PDB file of C-alpha atoms in Angstrom:
ATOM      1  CA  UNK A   2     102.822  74.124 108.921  1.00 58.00           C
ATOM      2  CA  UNK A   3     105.209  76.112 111.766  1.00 62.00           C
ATOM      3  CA  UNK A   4     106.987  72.777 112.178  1.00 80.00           C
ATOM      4  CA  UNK A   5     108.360  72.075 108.674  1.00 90.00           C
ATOM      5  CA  UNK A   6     111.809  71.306 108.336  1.00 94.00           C
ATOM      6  CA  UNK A   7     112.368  72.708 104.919  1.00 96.00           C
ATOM      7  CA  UNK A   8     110.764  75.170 102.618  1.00 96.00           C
ATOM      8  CA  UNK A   9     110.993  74.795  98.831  1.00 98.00           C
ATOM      9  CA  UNK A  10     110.088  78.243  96.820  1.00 98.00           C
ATOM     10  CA  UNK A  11     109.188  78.560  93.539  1.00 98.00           C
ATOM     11  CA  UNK A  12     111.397  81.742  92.276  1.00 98.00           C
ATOM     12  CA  UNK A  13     109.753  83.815  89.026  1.00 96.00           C
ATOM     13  CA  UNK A  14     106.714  85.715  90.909  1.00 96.00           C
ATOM     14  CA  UNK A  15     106.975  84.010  94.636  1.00 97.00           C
ATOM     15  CA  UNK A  16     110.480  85.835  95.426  1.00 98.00           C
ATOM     16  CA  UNK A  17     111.272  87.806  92.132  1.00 98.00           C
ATOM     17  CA  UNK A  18     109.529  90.421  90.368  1.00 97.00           C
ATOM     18  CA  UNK A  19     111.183  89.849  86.388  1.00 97.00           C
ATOM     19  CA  UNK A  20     108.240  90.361  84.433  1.00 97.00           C
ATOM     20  CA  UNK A  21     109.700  93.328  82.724  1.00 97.00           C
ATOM     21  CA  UNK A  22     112.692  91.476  81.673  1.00 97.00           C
ATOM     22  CA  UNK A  23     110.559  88.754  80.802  1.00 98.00           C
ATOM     23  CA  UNK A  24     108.503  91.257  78.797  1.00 98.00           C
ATOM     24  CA  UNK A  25     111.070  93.340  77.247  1.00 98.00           C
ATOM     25  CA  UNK A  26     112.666  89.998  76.005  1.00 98.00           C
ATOM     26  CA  UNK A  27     109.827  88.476  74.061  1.00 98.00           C
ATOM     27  CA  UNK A  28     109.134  92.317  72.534  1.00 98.00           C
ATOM     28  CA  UNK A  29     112.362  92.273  71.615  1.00 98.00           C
ATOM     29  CA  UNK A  30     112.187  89.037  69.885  1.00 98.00           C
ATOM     30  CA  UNK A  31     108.505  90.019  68.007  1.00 98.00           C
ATOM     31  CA  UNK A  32     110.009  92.891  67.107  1.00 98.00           C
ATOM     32  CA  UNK A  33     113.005  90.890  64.939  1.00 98.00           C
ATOM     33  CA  UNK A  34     110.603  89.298  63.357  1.00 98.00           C
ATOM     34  CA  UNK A  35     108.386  91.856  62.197  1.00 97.00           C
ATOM     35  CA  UNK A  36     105.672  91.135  64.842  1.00 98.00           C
ATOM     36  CA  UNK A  37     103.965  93.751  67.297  1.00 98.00           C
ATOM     37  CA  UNK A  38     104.333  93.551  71.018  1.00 98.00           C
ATOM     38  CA  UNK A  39     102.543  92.147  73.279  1.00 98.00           C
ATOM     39  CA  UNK A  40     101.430  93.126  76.819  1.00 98.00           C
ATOM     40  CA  UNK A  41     102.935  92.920  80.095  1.00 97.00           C
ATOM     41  CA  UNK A  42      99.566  91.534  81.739  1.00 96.00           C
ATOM     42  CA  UNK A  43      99.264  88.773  78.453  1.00 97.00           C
ATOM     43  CA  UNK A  44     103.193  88.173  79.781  1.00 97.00           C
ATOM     44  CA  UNK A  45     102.860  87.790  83.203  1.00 96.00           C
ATOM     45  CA  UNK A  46      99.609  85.478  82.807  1.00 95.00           C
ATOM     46  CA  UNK A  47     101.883  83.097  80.388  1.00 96.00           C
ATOM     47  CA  UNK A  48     104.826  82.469  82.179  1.00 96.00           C
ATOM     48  CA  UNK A  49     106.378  79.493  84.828  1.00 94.00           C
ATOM     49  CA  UNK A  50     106.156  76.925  82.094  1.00 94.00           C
ATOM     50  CA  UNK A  51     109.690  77.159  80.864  1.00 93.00           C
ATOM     51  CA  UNK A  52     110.742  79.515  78.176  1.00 95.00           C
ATOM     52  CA  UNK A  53     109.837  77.655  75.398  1.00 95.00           C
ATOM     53  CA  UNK A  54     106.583  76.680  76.135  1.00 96.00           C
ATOM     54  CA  UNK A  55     106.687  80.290  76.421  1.00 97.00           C
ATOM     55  CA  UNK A  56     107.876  81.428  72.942  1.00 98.00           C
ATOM     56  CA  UNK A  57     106.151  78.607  71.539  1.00 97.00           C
ATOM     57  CA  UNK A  58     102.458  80.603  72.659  1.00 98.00           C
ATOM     58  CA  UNK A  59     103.636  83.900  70.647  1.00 98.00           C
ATOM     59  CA  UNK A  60     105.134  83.113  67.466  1.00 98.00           C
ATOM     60  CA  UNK A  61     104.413  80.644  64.401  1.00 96.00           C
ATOM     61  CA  UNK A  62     105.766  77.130  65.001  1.00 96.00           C
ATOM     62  CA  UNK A  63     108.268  77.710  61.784  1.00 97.00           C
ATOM     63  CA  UNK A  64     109.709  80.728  63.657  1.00 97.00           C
ATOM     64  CA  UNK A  65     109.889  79.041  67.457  1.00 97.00           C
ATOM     65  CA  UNK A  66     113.881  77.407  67.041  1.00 97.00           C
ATOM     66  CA  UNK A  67     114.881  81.229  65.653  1.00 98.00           C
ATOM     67  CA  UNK A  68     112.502  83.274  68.532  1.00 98.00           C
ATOM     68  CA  UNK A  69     113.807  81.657  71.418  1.00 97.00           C
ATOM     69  CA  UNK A  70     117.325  81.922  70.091  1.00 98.00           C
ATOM     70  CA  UNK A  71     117.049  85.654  69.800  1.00 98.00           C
ATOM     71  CA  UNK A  72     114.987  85.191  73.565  1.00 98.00           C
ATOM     72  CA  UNK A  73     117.950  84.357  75.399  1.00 97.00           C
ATOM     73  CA  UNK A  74     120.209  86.280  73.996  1.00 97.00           C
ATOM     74  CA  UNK A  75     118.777  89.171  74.576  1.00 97.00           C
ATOM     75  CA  UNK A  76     117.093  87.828  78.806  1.00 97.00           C
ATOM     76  CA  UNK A  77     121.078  87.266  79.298  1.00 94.00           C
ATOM     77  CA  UNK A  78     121.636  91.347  79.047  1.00 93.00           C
ATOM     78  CA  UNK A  79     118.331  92.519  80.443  1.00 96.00           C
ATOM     79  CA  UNK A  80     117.146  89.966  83.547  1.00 96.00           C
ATOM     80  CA  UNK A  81     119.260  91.151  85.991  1.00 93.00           C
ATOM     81  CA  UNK A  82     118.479  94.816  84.820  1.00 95.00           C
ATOM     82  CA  UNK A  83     114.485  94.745  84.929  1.00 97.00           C
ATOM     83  CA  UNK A  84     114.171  92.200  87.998  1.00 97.00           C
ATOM     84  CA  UNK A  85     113.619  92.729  91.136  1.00 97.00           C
ATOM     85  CA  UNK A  86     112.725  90.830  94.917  1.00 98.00           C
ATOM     86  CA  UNK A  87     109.185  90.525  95.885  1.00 97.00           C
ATOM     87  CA  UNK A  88     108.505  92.694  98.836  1.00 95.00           C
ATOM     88  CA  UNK A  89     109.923  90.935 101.992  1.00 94.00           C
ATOM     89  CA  UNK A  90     111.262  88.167 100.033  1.00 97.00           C
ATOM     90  CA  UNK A  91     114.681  89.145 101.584  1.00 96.00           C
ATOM     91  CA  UNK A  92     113.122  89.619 105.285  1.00 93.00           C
ATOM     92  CA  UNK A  93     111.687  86.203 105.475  1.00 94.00           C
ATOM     93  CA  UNK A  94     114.882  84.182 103.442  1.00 96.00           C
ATOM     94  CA  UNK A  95     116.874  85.827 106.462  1.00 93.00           C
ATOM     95  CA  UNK A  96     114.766  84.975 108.705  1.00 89.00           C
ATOM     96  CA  UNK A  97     114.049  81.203 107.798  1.00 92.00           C
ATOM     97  CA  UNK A  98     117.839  80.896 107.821  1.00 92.00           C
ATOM     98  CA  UNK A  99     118.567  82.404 110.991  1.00 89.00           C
ATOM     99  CA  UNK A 100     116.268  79.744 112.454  1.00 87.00           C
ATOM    100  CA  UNK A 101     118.162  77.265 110.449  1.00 91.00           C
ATOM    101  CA  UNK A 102     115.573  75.789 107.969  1.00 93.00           C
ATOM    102  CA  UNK A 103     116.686  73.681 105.054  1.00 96.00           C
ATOM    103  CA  UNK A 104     115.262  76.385 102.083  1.00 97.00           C
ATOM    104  CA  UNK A 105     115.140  75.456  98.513  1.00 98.00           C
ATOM    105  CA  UNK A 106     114.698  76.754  95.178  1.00 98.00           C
ATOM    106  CA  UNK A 107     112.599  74.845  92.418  1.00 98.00           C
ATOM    107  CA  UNK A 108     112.261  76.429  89.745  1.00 98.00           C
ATOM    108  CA  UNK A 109     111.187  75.925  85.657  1.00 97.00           C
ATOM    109  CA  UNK A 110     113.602  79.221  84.734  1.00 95.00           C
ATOM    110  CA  UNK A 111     116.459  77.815  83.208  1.00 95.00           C
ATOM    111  CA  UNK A 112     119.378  77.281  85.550  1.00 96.00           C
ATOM    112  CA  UNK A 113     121.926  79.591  83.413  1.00 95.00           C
ATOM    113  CA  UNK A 114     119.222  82.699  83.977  1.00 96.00           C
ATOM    114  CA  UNK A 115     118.223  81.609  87.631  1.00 97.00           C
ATOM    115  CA  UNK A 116     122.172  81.552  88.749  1.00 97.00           C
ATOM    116  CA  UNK A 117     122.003  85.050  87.196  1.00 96.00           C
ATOM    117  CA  UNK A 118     119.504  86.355  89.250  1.00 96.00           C
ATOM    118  CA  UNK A 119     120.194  84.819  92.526  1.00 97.00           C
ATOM    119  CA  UNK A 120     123.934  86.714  92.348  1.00 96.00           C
ATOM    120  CA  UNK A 121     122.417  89.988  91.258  1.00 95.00           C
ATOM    121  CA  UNK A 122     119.464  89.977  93.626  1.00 97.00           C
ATOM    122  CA  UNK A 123     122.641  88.852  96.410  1.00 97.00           C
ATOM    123  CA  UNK A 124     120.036  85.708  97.827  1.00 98.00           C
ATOM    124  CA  UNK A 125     122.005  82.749  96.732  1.00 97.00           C
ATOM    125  CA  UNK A 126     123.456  82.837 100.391  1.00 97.00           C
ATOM    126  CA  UNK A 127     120.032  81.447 101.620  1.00 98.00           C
ATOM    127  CA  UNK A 128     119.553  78.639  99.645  1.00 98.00           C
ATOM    128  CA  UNK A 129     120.901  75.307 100.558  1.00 98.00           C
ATOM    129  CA  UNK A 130     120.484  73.513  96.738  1.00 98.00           C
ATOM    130  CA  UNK A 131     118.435  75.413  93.914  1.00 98.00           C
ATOM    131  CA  UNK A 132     117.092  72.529  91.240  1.00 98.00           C
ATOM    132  CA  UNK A 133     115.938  74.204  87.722  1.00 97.00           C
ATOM    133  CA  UNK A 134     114.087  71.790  85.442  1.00 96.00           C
ATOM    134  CA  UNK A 135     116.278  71.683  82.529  1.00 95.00           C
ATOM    135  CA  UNK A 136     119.319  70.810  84.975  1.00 95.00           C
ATOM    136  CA  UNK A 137     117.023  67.856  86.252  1.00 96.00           C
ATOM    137  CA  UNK A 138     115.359  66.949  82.799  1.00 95.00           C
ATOM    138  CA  UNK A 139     111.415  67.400  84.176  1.00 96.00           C
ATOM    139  CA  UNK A 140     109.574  70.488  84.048  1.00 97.00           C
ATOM    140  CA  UNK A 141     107.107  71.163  87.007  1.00 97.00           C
ATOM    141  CA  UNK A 142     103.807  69.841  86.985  1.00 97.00           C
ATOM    142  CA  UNK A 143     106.070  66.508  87.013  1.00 98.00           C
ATOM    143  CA  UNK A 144     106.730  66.380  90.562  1.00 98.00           C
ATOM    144  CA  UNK A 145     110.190  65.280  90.461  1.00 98.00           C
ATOM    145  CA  UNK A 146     111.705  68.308  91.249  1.00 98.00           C
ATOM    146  CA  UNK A 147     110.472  68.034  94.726  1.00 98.00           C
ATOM    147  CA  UNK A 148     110.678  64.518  94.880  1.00 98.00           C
ATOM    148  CA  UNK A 149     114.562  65.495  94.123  1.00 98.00           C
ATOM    149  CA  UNK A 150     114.857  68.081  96.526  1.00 98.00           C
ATOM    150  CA  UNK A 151     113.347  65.923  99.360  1.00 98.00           C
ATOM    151  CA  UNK A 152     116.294  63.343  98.532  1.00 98.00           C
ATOM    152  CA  UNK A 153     118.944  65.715  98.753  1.00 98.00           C
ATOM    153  CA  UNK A 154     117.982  66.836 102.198  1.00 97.00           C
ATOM    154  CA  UNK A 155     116.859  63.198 103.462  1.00 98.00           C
ATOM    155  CA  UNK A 156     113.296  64.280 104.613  1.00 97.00           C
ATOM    156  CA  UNK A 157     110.449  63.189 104.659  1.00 96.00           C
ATOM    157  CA  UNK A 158     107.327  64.855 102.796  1.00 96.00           C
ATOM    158  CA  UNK A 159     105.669  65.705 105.885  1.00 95.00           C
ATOM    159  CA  UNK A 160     108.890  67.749 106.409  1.00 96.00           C
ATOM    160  CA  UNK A 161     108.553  70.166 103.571  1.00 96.00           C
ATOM    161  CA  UNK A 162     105.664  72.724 102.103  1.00 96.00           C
ATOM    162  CA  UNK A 163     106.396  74.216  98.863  1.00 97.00           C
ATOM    163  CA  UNK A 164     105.869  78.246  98.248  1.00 97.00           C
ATOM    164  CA  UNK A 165     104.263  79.326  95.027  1.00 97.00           C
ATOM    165  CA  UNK A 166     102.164  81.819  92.875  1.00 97.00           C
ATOM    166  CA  UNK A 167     100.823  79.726  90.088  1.00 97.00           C
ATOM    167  CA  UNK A 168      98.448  77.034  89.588  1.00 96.00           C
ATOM    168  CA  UNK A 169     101.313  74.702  88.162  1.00 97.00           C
ATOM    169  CA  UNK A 170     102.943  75.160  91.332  1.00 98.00           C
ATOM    170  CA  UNK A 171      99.783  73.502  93.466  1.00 97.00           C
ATOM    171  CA  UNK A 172      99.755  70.802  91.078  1.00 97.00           C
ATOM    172  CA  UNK A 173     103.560  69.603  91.245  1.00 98.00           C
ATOM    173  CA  UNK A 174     102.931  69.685  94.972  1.00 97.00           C
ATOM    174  CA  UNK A 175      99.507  67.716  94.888  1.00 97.00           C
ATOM    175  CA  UNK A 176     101.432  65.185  92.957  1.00 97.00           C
ATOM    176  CA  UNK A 177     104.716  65.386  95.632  1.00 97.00           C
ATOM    177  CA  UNK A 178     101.958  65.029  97.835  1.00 97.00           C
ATOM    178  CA  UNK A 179     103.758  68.028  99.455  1.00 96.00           C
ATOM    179  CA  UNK A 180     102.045  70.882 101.850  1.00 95.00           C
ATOM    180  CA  UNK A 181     101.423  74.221  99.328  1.00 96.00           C
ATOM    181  CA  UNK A 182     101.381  77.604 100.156  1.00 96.00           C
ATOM    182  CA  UNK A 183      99.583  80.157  97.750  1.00 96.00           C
ATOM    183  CA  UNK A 184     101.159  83.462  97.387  1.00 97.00           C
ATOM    184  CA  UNK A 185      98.674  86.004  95.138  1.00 96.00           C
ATOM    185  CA  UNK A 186     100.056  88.878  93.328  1.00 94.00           C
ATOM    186  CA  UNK A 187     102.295  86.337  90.787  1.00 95.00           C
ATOM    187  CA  UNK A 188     100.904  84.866  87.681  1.00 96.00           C
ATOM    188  CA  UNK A 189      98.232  83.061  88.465  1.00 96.00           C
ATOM    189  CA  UNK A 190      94.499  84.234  89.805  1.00 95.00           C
ATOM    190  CA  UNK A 191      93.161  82.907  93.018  1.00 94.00           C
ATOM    191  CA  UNK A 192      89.843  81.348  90.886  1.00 95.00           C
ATOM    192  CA  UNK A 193      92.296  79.399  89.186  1.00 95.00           C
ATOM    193  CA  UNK A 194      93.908  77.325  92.044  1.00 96.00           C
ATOM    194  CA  UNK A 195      90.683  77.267  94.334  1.00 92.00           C
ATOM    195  CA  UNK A 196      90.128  73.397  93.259  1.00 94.00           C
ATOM    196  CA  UNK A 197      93.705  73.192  95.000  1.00 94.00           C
ATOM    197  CA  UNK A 198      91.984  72.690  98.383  1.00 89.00           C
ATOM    198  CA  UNK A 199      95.038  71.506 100.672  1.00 84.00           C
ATOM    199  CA  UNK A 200      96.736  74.577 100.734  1.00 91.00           C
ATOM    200  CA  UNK A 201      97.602  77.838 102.510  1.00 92.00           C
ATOM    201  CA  UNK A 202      96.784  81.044 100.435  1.00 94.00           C
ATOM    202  CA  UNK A 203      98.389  84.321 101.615  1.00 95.00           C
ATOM    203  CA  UNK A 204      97.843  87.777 100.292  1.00 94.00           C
ATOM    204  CA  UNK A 205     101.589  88.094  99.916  1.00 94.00           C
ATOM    205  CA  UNK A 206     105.522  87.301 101.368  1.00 94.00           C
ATOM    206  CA  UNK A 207     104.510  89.340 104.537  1.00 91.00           C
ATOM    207  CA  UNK A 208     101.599  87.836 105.702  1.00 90.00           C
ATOM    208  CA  UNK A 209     103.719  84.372 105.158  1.00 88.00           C
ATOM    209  CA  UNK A 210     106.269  85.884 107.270  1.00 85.00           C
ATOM    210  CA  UNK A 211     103.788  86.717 110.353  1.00 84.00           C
ATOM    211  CA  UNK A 212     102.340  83.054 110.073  1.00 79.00           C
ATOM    212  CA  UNK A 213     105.802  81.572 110.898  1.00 70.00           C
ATOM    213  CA  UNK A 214     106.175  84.185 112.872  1.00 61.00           C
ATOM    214  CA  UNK A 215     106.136  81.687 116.013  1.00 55.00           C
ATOM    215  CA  UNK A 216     109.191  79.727 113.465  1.00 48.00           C
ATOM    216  CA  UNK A 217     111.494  82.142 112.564  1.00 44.00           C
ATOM    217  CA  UNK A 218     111.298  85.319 114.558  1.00 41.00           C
TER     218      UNK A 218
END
C-alpha cells in the first residue's frame, strides 16, 4: 500500500463532514410537505447513494419528482454553511501532494454540489480530476468511476487504492478490483463491510496519515 501511485477518495464522510446540511435539507423538504423530521443518525446511515435514491427512502413515490426539487434548492444555500473537513483531511491532502501523488475524487454527490464544497472547504487545489456519477452517467457500486479515473491517469490498478467510509465504497472497489481503505466514523458500521476482506480499515484520516507516513512525510 506505501507504494501506490494514486489515491482515489470518496468525499461525503471520508474528507467532509456535511451531514447537517444533508440533514437540514431533507427536514426542510418534509417539512413542505407536511411531514415530520427525521434524524440526523437515520440521515447519516442513508446517504452515498446519490440524492435521489436518497429522497426516494423518505417520502411517497407520488411526492419524490417535487421533494428532491425542493432538496436542491434548498442543499445549494445550506452545504457550504453546515459542512465541514474531516479531521486531518487537509493534513494528509497536503501531504500526499507534496510527495506528488496522483489524488482523486470519486464521488456519488452530484458534481454541481461537490464543486461547491471543494471551493468553500479551499481543497480543490489537491485534486488532480474529481469524477461525480451523474457527470459520468454510473453511480458507484458500478465500478466505472474508478475504472474512469484509472484511464485518465494511465495506471494501472495495482497503482491505485481507493479511500472510503461506506460499504458501497468496498464494493465499487472489489469490482475495480482496486486496493480499499476503510475509514470508520462515516456512514457505514464496521459489521457491515467485514465480508470486505481485502482491505485496510483505519480508525480515522490520522491513523491513515501515520501509515503512509514512510510516503508522504
Amino acid at each position: 500500500m506505501i507504494n501506490k501511485k494514486l489515491f482515489i477518495f470518496d468525499l461525503d464522510g471520508t474528507l467532509v463532514d456535511a451531514y447537517g446540511a444533508i440533514e437540514k435539507s431533507l427536514n426542510f423538504s418534509r417539512h413542505s410537505l407536511g411531514l415530520t423530521p427525521i434524524s440526523l443518525t437515520k440521515v447519516r446511515r442513508n446517504v452515498g447513494y446519490g440524492d435521489k435514491h436518497f429522497i426516494g427512502l423518505f417520502f411517497h413515490s407520488k411526492d419524490i419528482i417535487k421533494a428532491l426539487e425542493i432538496y436542491r434548492a434548498h442543499h445549494k444555500d445550506v452545504i457550504c454553511k453546515y459542512s465541514k473537513l474531516k479531521p486531518n483531511a487537509r493534513n494528509l491532502l497536503h501531504n500526499l501532494k507534496r510527495k506528488k501523488k496522483k489524488i482523486a475524487i470519486a464521488s456519488n454527490r452530484p458534481k454541481k454540489f461537490t464543486d461547491l464544497l471543494l471551493d468553500k472547504l479551499q481543497i480543490r487545489k489537491y485534486f488532480d480530476v474529481i469524477y461525480c456519477g451523474d457527470e459520468i452517467g454510473s453511480l458507484k457500486p458500478d465500478p466505472k468511476i474508478l475504472n474512469d479515473v484509472l484511464k485518465y491517469f494511465n495506471l494501472d490498478k495495482t497503482d491505485a487504492v481507493y479511500v472510503g467510509d461506506m460499504d458501497i465504497d468496498m464494493e465499487t472497489a472489489k469490482r475495480a478490483r482496486i486496493d480499499a481503505v476503510f475509514v470508520k466514523g462515516g456512514s457505514s458500521l464496521l459489521s457491515e463491510v467485514k465480508k470486505y476482506k481485502d482491505k485496510l480499515i483505519v480508525k480515522d484520516l490520522s491513523e491513515l496519515l501515520q501509515l503512509f507516513k514512510r510516503i508522504i512525510i
